[in-house]
Short mmCIF file of C-alpha atoms in Angstrom, two decimals:
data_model
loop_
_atom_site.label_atom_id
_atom_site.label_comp_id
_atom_site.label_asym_id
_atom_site.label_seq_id
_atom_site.Cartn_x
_atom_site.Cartn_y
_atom_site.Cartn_z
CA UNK H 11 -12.75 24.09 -13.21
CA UNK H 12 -12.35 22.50 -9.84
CA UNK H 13 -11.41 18.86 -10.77
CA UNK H 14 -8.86 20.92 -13.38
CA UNK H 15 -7.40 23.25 -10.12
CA UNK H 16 -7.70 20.46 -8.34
CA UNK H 17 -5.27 18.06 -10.46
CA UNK H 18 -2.84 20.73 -11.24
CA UNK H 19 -2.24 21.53 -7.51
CA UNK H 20 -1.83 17.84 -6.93
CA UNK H 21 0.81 17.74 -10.01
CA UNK H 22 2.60 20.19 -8.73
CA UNK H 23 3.18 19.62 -5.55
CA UNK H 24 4.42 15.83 -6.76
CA UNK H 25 6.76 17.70 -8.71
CA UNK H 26 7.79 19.81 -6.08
CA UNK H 27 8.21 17.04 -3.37
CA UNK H 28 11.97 17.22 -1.91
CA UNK H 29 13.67 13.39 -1.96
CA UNK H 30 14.69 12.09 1.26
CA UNK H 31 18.02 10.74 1.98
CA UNK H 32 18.89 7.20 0.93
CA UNK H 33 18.82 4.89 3.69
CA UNK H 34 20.85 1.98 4.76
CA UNK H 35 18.48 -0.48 5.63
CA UNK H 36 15.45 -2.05 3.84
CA UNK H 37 13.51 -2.34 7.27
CA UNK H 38 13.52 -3.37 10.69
CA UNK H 39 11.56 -6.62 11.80
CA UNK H 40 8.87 -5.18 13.40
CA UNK H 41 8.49 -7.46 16.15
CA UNK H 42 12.19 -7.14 16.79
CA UNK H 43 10.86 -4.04 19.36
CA UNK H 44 7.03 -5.22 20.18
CA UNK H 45 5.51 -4.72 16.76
CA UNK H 46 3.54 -7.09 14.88
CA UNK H 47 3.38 -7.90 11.13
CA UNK H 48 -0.31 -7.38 11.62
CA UNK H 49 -1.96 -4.31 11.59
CA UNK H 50 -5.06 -3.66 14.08
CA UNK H 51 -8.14 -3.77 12.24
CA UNK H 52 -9.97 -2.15 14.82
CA UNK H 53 -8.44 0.89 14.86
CA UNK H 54 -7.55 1.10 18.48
CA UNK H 55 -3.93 1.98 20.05
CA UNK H 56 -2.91 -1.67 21.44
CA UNK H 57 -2.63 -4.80 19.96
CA UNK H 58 -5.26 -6.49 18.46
CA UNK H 59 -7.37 -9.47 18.57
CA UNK H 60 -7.29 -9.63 14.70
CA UNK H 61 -5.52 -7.74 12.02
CA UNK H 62 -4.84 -7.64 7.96
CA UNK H 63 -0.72 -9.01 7.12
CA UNK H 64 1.78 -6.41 5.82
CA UNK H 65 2.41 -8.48 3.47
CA UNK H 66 4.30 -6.42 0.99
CA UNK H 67 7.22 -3.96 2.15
CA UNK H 68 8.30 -0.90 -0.20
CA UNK H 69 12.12 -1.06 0.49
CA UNK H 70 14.03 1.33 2.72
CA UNK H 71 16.72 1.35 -0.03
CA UNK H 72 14.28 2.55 -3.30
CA UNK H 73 15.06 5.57 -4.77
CA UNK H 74 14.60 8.12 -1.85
CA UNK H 75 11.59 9.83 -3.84
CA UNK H 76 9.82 6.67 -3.86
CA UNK H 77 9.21 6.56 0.01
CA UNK H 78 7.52 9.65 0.26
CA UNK H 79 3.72 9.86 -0.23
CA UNK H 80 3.34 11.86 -3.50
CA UNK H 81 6.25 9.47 -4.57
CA UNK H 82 4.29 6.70 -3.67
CA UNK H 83 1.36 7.65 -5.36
CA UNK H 84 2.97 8.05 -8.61
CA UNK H 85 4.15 4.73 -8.34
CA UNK H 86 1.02 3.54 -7.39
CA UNK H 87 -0.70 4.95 -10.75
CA UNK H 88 2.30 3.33 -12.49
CA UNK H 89 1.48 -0.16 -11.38
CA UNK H 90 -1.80 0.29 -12.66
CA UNK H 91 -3.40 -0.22 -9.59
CA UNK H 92 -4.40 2.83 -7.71
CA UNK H 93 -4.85 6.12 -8.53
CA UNK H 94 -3.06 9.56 -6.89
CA UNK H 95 -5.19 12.44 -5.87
CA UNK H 96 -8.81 12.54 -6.01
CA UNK H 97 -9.35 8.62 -6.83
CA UNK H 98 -7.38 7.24 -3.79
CA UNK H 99 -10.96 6.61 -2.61
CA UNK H 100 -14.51 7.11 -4.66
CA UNK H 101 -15.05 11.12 -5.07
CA UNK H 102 -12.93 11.20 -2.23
CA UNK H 103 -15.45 9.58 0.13
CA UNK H 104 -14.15 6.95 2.66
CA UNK H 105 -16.31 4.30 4.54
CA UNK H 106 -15.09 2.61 7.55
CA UNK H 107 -12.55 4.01 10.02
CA UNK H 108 -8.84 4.01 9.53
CA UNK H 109 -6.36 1.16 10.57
CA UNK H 110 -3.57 0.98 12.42
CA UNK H 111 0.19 -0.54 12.73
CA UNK H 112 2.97 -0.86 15.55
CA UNK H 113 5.77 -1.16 13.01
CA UNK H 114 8.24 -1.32 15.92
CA UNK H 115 9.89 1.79 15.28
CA UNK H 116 9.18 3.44 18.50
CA UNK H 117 5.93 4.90 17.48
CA UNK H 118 3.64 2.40 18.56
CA UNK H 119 0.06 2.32 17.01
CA UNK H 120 -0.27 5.00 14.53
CA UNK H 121 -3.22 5.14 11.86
CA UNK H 122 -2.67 4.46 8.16
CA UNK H 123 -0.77 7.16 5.79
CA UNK H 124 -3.17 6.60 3.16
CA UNK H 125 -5.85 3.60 1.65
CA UNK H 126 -5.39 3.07 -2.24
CA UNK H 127 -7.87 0.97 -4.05
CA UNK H 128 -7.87 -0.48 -7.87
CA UNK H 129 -8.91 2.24 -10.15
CA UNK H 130 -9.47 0.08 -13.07
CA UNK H 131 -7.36 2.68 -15.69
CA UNK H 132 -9.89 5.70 -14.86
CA UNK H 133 -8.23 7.88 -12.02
CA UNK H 134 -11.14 10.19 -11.76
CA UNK H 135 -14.33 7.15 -10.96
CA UNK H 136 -12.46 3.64 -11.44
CA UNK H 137 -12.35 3.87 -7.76
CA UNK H 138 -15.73 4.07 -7.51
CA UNK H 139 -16.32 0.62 -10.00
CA UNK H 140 -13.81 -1.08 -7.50
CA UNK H 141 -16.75 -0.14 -4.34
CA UNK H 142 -19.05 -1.39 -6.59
CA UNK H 143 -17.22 -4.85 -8.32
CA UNK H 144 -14.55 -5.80 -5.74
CA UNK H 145 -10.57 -5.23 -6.38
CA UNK H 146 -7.17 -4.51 -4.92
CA UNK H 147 -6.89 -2.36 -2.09
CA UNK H 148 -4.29 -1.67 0.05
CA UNK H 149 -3.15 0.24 3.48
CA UNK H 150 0.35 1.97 4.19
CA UNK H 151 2.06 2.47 7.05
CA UNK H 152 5.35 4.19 7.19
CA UNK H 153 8.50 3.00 9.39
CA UNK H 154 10.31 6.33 10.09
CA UNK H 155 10.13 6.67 13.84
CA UNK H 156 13.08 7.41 16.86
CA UNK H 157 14.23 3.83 16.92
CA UNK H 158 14.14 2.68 13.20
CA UNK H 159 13.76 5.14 10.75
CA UNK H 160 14.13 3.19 7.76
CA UNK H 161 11.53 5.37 5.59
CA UNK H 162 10.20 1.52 4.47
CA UNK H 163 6.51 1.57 3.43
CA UNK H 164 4.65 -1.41 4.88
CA UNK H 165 1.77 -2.53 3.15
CA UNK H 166 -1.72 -4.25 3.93
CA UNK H 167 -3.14 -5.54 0.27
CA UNK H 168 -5.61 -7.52 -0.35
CA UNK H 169 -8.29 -8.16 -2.86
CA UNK H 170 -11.81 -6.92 -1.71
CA UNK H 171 -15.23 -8.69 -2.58
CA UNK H 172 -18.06 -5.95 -4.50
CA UNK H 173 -20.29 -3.47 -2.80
CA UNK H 174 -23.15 -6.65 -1.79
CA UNK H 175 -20.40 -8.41 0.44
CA UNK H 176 -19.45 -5.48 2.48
CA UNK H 177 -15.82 -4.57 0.88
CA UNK H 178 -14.94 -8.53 3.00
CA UNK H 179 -11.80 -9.95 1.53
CA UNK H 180 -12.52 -13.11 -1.15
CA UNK H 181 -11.05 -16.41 -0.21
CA UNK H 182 -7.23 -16.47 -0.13
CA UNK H 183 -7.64 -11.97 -0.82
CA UNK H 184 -4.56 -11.95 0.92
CA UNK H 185 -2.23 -13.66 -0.84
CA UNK H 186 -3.97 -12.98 -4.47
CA UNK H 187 -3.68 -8.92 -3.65
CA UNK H 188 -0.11 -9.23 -2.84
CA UNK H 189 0.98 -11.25 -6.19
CA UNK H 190 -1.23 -8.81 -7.85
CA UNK H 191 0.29 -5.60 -6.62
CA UNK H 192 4.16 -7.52 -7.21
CA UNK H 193 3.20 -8.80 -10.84
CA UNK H 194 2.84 -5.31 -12.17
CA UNK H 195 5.30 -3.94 -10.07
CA UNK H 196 7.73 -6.38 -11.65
CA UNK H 197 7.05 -5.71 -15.03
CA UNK H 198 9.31 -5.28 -17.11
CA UNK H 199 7.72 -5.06 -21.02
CA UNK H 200 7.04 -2.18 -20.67
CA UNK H 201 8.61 -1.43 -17.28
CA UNK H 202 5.99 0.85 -14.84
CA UNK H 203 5.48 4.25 -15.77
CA UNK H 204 3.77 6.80 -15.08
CA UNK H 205 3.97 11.05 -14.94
CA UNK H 206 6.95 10.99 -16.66
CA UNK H 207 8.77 8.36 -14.31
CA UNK H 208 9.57 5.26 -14.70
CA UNK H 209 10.25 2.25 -12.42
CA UNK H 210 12.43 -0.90 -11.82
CA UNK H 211 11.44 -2.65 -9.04
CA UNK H 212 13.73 -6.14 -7.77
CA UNK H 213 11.70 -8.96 -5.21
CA UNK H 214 12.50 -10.74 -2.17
CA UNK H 215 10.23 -13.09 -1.42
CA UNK H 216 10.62 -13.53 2.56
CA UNK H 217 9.94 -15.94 5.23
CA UNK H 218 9.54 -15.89 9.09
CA UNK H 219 8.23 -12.76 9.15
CA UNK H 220 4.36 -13.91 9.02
CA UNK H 221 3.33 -16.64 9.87
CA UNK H 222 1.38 -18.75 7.74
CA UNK H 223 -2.15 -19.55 8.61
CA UNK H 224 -5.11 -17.73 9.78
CA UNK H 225 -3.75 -17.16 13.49
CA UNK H 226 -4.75 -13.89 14.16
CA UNK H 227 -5.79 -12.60 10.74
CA UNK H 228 -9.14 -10.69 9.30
CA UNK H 229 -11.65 -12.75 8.21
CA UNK H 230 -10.71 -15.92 9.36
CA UNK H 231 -8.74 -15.69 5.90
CA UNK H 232 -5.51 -17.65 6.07
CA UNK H 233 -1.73 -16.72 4.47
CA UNK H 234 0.92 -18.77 3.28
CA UNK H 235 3.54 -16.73 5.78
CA UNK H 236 5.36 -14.85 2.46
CA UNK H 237 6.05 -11.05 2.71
CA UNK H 238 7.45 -9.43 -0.91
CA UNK H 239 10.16 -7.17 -0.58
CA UNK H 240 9.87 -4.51 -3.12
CA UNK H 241 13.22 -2.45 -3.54
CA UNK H 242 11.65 0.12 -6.43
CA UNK H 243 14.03 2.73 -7.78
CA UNK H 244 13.39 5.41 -10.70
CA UNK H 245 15.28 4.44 -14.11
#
């Protein structure tokens, strides 16, 4: 009766959630204004000495629904990668301390909107076979403050070793979470869908925004310096 309540309240107020406006950018460079393209994985409120790449940005210029959470979690579940509601974590039971991100926006440090890991096609306990086995996982961060308020979602993925390593990243996590989460965002037989909606998404692949290497990352774990651009709108 719960889970049941509990699903249907989360349905409808995805159903309910008001669009923002369109905007005109896809993002700001966040170290245009003293950001970083690293978040700070300790969780503090200055920079870091070490921090996971936002290495995949949800465009400023998706479909306006898109950028806001519920929005995002739908999409999410599309992809086939995380689940919305109760199985954004395992029963809703988090380890480890949020994350944070200077996005450059005027905000400065300000904790994760939400941490999404693989829920291996079961939205009620595949979260909790990801804990155990290892699997995508990602952290977003939303760019909407005084100074650029492009509504882009940055995001942190990466693909996470099982339960015996500590949730540590495998080698090269980075960079095989990323073309993970873009593969099925991509697809296009059959294109993402999910709740009734369905998604297009187009890629950038950019440059110069990271820098390749393990300068400065988690885990000693190095990057080859590419950020995907997602610009997702509803079809």
């Amino acid at each position: 009766m719960f889970l049941s309540s509990f699903l249907t309240l989360g349905l409808a107020t995805l159903a309910l959630a008001a669009p923002q406006t369109k905007r005109a950018v896809a993002f700001v460079n966040p170290t245009l204004a003293g950001g970083s393209m690293l978040d700070d994985a300790s969780g503090g409120s200055s920079p870091a000495d070490l921090g996971e790449p936002l290495n995949v940005i949800i465009s400023g210029l998706s479909s306006p629904s898109v950028l806001t959470d519920n929005g995002f979690l739908n999409f999410a579940r599309a992809i086939g990668l995380y689940a919305p509601f109760i199985s954004t974590e395992c029963l809703g039971i988090h380890l480890g301390g949020p994350q944070t991100a200077n996005l450059g926006d005027g905000h400065g440090y300000l904790n994760q909107t939400v941490e999404l890991r693989q829920d291996y096609g079961d939205s009620i306990l595949g979260t909790c076979l990801e804990s155990l086995i290892g699997g995508n996982h990602l952290r977003v961060y939303r760019q909407d403050g005084p100074t650029a308020d492009t509504g882009a979602l940055f995001l942190a993925v990466s693909k996470e070793e099982d339960v015996t390593q500590g949730h540590t990243i495998v080698p090269d996590g980075y960079n095989i979470g990323r073309d993970l989460l873009v593969q099925n965002a991509t697809n296009t037989n059959p294109h993402p869908s999910f709740g009734g909606v369905t998604y297009s998404a187009t890629l950038q692949q950019l440059t110069g925004l990271l820098p390749a290497g393990s300068a400065g990352v988690n885990h000693g774990i190095a990057t080859d310096g590419v950020t995907s651009l997602l610009t997702v709108t509803i079809v």
